[in-house]
Coordinates of C-alpha atoms and ligand atoms in Angstrom, one line a residue:
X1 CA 90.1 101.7 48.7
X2 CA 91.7 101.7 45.0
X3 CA 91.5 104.4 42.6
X4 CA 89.9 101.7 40.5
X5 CA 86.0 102.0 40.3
X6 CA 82.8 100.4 38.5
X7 CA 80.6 103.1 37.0
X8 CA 76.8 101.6 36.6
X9 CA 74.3 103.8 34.3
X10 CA 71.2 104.0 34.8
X11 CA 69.7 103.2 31.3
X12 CA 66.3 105.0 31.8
X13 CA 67.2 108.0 33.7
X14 CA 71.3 108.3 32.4
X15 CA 72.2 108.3 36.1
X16 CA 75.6 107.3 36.8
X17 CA 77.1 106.0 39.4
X18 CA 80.7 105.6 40.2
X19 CA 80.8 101.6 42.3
X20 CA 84.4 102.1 44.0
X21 CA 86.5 98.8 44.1
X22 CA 88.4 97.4 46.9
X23 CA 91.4 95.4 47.1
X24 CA 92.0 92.2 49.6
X25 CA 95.2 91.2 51.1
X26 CA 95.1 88.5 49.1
X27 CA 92.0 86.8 46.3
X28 CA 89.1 88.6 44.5
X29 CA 88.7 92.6 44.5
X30 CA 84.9 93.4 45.9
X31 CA 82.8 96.3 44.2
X32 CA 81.6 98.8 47.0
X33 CA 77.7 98.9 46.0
X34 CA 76.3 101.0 49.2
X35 CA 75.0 104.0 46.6
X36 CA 73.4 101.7 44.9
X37 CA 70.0 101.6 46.1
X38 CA 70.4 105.5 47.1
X39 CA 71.4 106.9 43.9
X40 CA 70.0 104.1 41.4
X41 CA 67.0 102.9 43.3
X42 CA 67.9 99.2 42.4
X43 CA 69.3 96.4 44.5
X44 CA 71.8 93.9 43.8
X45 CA 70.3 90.0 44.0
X46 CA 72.7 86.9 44.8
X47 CA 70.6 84.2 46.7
X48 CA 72.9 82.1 48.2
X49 CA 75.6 85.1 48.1
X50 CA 77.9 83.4 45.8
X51 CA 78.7 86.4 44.7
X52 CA 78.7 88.6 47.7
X53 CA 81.3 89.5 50.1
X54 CA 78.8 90.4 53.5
X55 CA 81.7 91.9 55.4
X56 CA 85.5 92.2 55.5
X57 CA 87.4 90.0 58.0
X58 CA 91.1 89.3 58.5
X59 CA 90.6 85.6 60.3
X60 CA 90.7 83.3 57.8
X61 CA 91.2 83.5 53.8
X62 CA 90.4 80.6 51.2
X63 CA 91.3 79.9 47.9
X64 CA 88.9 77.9 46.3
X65 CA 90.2 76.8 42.9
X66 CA 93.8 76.1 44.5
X67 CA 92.7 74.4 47.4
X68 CA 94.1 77.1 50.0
X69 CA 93.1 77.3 53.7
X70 CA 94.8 79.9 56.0
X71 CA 93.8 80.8 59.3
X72 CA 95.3 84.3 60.1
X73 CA 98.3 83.9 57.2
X74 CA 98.9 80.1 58.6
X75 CA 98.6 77.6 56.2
X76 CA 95.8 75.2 57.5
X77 CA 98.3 71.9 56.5
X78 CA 101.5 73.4 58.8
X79 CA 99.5 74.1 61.5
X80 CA 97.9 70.8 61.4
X81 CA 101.8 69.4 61.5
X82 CA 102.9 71.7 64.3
X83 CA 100.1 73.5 66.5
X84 CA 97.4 72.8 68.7
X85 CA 93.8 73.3 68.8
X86 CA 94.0 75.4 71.9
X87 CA 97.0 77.4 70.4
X88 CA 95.0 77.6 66.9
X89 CA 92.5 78.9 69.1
X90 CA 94.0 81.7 70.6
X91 CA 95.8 82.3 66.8
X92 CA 92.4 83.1 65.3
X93 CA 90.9 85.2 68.7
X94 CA 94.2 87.1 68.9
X95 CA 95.3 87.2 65.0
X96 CA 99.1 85.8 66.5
X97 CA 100.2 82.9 67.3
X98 CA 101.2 82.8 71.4
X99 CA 104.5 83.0 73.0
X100 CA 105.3 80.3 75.4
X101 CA 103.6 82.3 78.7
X102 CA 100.5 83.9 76.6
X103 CA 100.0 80.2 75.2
X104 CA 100.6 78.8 79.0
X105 CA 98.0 81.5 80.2
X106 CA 95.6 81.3 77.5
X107 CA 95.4 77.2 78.4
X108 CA 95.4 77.9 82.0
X109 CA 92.1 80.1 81.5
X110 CA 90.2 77.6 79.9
X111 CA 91.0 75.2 82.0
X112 CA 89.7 77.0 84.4
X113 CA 86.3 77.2 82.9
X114 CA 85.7 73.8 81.8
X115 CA 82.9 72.8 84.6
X116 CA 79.1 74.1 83.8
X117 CA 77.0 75.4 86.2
X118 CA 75.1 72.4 88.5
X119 CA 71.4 73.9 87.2
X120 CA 72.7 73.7 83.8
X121 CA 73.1 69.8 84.4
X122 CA 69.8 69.1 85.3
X123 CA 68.3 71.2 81.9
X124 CA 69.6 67.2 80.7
X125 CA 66.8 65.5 82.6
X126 CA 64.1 67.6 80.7
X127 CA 65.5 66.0 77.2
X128 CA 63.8 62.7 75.7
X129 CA 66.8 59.6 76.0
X130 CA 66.9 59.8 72.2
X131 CA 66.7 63.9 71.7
X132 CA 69.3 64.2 69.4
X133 CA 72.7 65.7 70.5
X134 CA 72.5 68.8 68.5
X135 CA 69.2 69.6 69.7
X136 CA 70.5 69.5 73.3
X137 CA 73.6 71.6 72.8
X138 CA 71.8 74.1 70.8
X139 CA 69.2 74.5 73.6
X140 CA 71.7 74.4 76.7
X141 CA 74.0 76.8 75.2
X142 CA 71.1 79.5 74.2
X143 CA 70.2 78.8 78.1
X144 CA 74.1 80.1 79.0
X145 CA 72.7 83.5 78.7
X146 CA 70.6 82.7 81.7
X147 CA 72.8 81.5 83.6
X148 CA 75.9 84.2 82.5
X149 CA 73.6 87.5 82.3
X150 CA 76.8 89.2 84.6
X151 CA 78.9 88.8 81.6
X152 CA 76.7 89.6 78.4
X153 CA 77.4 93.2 78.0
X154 CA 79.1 93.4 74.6
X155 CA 80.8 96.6 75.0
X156 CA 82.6 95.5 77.8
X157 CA 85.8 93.7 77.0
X158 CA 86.4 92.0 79.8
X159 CA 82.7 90.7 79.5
X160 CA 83.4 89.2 75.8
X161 CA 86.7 88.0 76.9
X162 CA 85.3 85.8 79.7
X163 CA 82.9 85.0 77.5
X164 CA 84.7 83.7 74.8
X165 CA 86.8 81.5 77.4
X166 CA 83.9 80.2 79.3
X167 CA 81.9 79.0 75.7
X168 CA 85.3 77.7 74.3
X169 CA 85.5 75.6 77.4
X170 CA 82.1 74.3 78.2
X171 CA 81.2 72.9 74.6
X172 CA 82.5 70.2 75.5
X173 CA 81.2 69.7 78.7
X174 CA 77.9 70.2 77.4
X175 CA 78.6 67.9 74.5
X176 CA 79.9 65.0 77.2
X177 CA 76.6 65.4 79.4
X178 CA 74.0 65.4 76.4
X179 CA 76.1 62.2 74.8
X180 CA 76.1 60.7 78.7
X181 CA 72.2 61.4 78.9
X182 CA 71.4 60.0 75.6
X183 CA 73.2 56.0 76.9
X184 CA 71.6 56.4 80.6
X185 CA 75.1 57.0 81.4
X186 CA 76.1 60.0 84.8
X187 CA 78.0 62.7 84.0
X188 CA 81.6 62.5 84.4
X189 CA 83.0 66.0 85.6
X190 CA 86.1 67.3 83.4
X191 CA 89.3 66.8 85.2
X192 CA 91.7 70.0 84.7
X193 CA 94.9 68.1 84.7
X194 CA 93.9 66.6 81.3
X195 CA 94.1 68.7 78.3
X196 CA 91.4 70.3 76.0
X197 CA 91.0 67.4 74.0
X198 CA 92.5 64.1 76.4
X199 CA 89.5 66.1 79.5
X200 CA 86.9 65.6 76.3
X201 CA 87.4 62.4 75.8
X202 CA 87.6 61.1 79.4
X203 CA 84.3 63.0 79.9
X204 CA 82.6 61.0 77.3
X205 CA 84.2 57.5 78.0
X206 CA 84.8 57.4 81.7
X207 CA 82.3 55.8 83.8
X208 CA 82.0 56.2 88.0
X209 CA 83.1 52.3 88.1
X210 CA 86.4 52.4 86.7
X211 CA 89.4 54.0 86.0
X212 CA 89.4 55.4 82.2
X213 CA 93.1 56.0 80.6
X214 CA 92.7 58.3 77.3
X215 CA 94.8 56.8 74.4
X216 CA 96.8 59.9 73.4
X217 CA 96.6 58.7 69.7
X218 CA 92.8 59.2 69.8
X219 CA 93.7 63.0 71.7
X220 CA 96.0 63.7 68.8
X221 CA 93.5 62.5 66.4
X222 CA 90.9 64.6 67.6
X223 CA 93.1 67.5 68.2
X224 CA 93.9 67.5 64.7
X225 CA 90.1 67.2 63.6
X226 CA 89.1 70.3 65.4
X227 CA 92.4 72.4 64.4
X228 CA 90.6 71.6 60.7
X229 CA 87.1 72.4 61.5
X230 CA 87.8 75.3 63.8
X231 CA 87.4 78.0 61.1
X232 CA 86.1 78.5 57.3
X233 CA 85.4 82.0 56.4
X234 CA 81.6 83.4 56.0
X235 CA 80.4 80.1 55.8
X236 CA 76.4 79.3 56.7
X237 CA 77.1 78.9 60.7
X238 CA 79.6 81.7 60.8
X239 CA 77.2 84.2 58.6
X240 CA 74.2 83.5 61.2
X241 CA 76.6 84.1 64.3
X242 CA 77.4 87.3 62.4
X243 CA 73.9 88.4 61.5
X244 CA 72.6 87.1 64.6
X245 CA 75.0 89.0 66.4
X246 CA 74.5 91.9 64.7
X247 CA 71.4 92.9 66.5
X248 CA 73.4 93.3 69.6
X249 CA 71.5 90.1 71.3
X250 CA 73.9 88.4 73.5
X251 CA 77.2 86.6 72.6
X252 CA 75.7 83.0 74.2
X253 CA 72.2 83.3 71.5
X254 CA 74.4 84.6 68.6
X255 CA 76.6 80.8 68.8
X256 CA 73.7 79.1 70.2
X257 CA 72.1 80.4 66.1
X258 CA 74.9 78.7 64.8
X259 CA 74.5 75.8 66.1
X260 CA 71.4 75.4 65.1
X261 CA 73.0 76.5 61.0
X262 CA 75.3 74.0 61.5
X263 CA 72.7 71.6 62.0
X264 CA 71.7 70.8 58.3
X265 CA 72.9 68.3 56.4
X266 CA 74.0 70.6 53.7
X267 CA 76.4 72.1 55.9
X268 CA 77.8 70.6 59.1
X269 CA 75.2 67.5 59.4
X270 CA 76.6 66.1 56.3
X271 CA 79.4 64.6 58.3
X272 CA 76.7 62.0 60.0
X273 CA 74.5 61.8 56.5
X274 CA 78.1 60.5 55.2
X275 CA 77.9 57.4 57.4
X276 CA 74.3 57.0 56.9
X277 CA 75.5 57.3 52.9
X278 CA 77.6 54.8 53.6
X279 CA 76.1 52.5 55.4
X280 CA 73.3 52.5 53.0
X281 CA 75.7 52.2 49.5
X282 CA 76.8 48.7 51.7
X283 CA 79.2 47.5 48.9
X284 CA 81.3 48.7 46.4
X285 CA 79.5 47.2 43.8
X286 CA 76.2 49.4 45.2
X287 CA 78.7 52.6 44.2
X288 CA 77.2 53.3 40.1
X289 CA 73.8 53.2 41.2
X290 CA 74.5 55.5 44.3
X291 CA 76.7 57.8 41.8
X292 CA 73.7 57.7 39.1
X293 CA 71.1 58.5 41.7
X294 CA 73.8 61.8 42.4
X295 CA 73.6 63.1 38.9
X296 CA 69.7 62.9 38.7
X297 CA 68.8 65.9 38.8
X298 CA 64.9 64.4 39.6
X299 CA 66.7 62.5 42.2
X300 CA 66.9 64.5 45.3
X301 CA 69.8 62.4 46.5
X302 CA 73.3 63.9 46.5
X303 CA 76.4 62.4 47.4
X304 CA 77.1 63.6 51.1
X305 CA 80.4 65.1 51.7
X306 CA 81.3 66.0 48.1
X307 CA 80.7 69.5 46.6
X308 CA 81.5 72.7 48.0
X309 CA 80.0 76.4 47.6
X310 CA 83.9 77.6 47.8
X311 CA 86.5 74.8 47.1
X312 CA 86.7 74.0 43.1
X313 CA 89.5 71.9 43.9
X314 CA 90.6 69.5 46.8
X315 CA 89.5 70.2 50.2
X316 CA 92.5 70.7 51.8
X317 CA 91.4 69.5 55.0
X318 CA 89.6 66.3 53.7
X319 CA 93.2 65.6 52.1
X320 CA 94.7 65.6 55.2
X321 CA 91.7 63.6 57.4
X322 CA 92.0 60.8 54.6
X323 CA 95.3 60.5 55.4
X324 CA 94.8 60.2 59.3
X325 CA 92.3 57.8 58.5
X326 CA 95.0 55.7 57.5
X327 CA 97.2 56.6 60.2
X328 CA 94.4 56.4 63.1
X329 CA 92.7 53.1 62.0
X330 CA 96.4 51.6 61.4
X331 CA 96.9 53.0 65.3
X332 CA 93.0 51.9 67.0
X333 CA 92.4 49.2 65.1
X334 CA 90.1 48.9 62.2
X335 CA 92.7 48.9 59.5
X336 CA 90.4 47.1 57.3
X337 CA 87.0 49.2 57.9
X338 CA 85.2 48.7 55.4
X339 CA 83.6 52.1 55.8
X340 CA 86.8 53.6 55.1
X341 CA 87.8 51.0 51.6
X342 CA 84.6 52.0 50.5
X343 CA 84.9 55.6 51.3
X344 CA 87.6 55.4 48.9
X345 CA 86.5 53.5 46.3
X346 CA 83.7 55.4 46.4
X347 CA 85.9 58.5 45.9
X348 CA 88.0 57.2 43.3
X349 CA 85.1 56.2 41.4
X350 CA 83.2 59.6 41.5
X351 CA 86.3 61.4 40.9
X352 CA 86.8 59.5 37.2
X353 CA 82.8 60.6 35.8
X354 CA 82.3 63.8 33.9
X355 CA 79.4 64.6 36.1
X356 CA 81.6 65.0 39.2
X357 CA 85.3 66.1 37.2
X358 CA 82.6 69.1 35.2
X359 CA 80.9 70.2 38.7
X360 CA 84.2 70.8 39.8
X361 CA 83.0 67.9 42.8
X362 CA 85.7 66.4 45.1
X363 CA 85.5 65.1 48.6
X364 CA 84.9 67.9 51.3
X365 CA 85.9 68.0 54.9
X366 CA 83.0 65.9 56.2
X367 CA 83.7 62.9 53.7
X368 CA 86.4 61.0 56.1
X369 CA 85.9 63.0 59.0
X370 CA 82.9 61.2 60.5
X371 CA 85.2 57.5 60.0
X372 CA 87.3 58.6 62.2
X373 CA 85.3 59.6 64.8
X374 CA 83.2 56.3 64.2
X375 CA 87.2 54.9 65.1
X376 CA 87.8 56.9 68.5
X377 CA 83.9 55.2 69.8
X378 CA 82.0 58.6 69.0
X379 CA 78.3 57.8 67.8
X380 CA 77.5 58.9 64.5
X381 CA 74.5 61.2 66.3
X382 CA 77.4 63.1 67.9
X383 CA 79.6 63.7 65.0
X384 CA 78.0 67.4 64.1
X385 CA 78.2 68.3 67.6
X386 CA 82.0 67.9 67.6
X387 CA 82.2 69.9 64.4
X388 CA 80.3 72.8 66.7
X389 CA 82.8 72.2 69.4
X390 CA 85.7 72.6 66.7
X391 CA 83.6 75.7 64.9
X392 CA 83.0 77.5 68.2
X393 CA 86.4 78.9 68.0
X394 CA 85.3 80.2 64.8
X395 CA 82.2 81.5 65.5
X396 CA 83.6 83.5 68.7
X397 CA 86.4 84.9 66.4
X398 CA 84.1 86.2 64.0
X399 CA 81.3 87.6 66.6
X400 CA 84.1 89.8 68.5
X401 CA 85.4 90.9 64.9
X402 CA 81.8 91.8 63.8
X403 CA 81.4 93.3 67.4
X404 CA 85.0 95.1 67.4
X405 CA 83.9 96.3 63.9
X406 CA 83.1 100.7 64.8
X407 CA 81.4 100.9 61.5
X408 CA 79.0 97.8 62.0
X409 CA 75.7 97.9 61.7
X410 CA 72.6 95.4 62.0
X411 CA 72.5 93.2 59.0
X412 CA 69.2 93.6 57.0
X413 CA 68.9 92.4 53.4
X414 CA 66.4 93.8 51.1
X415 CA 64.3 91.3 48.1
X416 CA 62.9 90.4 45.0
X417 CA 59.2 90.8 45.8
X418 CA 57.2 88.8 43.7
X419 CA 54.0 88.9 45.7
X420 CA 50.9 90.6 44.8
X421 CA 51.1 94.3 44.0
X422 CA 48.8 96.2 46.6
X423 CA 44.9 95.3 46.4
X424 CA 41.9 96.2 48.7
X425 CA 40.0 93.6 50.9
X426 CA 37.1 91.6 49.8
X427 CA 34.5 90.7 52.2
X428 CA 34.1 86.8 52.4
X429 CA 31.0 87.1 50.8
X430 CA 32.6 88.6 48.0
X431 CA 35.2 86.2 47.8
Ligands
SDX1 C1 80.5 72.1 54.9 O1 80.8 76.8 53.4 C2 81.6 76.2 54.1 O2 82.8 76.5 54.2 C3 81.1 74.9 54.7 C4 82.2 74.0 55.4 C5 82.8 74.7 56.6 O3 83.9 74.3 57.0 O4 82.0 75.5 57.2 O5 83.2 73.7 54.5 C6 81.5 72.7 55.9 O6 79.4 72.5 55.1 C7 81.0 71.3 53.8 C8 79.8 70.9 52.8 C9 79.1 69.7 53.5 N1 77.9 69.4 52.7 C10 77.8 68.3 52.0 O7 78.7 67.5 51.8 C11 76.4 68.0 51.3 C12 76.5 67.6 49.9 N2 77.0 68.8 49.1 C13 76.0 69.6 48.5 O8 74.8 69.7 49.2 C14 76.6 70.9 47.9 O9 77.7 70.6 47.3 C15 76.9 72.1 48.9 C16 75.8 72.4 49.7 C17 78.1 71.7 49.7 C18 77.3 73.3 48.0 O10 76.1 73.7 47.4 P1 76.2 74.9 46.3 O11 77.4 75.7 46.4 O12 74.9 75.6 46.5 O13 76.3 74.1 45.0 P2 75.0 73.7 44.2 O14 74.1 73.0 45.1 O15 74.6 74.9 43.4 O16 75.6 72.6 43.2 C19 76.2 73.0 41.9 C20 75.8 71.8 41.1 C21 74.3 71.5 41.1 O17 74.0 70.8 39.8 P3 73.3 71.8 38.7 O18 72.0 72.4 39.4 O19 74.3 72.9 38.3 O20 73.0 70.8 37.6 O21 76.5 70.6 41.5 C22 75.5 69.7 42.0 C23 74.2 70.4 42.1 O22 73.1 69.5 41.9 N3 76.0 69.1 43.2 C24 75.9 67.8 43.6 C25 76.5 67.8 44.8 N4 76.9 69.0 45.2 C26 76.5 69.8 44.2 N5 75.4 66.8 42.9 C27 75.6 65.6 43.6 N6 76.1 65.4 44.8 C28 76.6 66.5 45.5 N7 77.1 66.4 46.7

């Protein structure tokens, strides 16, 4: 707390009320308005909760207007040079990064957990070919509490600890077997001597009749996309793990909600509406009409993978996947994709009109991330699920925060109610 405070009167009744402020490590002081409603009888309203901060966390902090990502102090761009996903992992469960034997450990244990249980498998056959991944991994993971009931109880650490190993470690198991289901492919078991990422992509590409060699450029690749995705603050996913979680339902439901957040093409689907974007712009000279469509307001259309509620600047992360893009396509081939030249024509364009340059509108993390992927042979309809792999980390960070959290309580906003003040039944005849 500060000694700094708000004070809010009451204009009718002359009731004051002191609003004590509180100070961040680093960014924006909040205003503590929990007398509020008690003292003043009146609620805030921020739809959207631009304004709001919903809790206090110490996992990851952003700067919006400077283009600043850190995950537990770490700047996002030095971790990106030097870490790993699994040891970003363990920085944002932990809040430090790992010495050589916890890192070694930590590795070991998720290893360990990589393979799903054999009844989960066959939960595949039940899904249409062409279900759509997300739709597969949402509903097998909410099924994990079926399967893990032995391990749900949230006050026990040793519970939330296995869990948060076991969901880190099947994601993408369960994203391999939904991708496999959806080409008539069998599943391909993950093989423990491979690492998080190389195990990922030999379950997805393998096949039963012949041997499969990962290309360590894609691993790195895709290591490096998931150290970027793995955390963002209270963003729409992360909130509903929070809220979700904050009714004490079990760990496996509370991600399997934010998968299903993640979902929407305003949020983490907007890396696969990118491509489609793409695809349907076709040429550069298509780009004006696309951009015009984007500033009509009439129009519903937005340019996917620009704008962000936070970031008034650069997305530090799509600044850093647009320059793998050149270094990965340059590596697998594809050096002249045209997705890519006119992903960056496209950018350079939007980036020169007032529209964009006013809105404060620049390229976020899903504007390049989805051409890479397209580059390492991952289907477009897959793309969001390996954002949810990446975000998992995340989302388990910030449930066992919000769980941790002794003052924590369930999350229940109150409204603006607009309905109909109270009136008295009418009898159809009447009506
Ligand atoms: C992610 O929160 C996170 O941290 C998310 C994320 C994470 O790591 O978890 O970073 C991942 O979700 C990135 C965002 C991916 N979504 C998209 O790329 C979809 C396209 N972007 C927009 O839908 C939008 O920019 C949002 C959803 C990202 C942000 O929406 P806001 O903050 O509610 O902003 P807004 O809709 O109020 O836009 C402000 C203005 C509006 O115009 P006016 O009403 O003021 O006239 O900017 C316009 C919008 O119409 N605008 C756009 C635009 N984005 C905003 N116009 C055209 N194209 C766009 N992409």
């Amino acid at each position: 707390m500060t000694n700094k405070s708000y004070e809010l009167t009451d204009p009718s009744s002359g009731t004051r009320t002191a609003l004590p402020v509180r100070s961040p490590t680093v960014g924006p002081d909040v205003i503590d308005i929990g007398a509020l409603y008690r003292e003043q009888g009146i609620f805030t309203y921020d739809p959207g909760f631009a304004s709001t901060a919903s809790c206090e966390s110490a996992i990851t902090y952003i700067d919006g207007d400077n283009g600043v990502l850190l995950y537990r102090g770490y700047p996002v761009e030095q971790l990106a040079e030097h870490s790993s996903f699994i040891e970003v992992a363990y920085l944002l469960l932990r809040g430090e990064l790992p010495g050589a034997e916890q890192h070694a450990e930590f590795e070991r244990s998720i290893r360990l957990h990589t393979m799903i249980n054999e009844t989960l498998l066959r939960f595949f056959n039940g899904f249409h070919y062409n279900a759509h991944p997300m739709a597969m991994v949402s509903g097998v993971v909410a099924s994990m509490s079926a399967f893990y009931h032995d391990t749900t109880d949230i006050t026990n650490p040793e519970h939330t600890e296995i869990f948060s190993h076991r969901i880190i470690a099947k994601l993408p198991t369960i994203a391999a077997a939904a991708y496999k289901h959806s080409i008539g492919q069998p599943f391909v078991y993950p093989q423990n001597h491979l690492d998080y990422c190389s195990n990922m992509l030999h379950m997805f590409f393998a096949v039963p009749a012949e041997p499969y060699e990962v290309n360590p450029v894609a691993a790195r690749a895709l290591d490096l996309l998931f150290i970027l995705h793995a955390d963002h603050e209270q963003n729409c996913s992360t909130s509903t793990v929070r809220l979700a979680g904050s009714s004490g339902t079990n760990p496996y439901s509370a991600i399997a909600a934010g998968i299903s957040a993640l979902w929407g093409p305003a949020h983490g689907g907007a890396n696969e509406a990118v491509l489609a974007m793409l695809n349907r712009i076709g040429k550069p000279e298509h780009i004006p009409k696309f951009i015009d469509k984007a500033k009509d307001r009439d129009d519903p259309f937005r340019l996917m993978g620009f704008g962000h509620r936070v970031y008034k600047n650069f997305d530090p992360r799509a600044k850093l996947i647009r320059k793998m893009c050149h270094e990965v396509l340059e590596e697998l081939g594809g050096r002249d994709e045209p997705l890519f030249e006119l992903a960056m024509r496209l950018e350079e364009i939007a980036l020169k009109d007032d529209y964009f340059v006013e809105k404060k509108l620049y390229p976020n993390v899903d504007f390049y991330s989805g051409i890479i992927y397209k580059a390492l042979g991952i289907p477009v309809s897959m793309f969001t699920v390996m954002f949810a792999i990446a975000r998992t980390v995340g989302w388990v960070a910030h449930w066992k925060e919000m769980n941790n959290d002794p003052g924590g309580r369930i999350g229940r906003p109150r409204q603006l109610y607009t309905g109909p003040a109270q009136r008295d039944y009418v009898s159809v005849e009447k009506r």
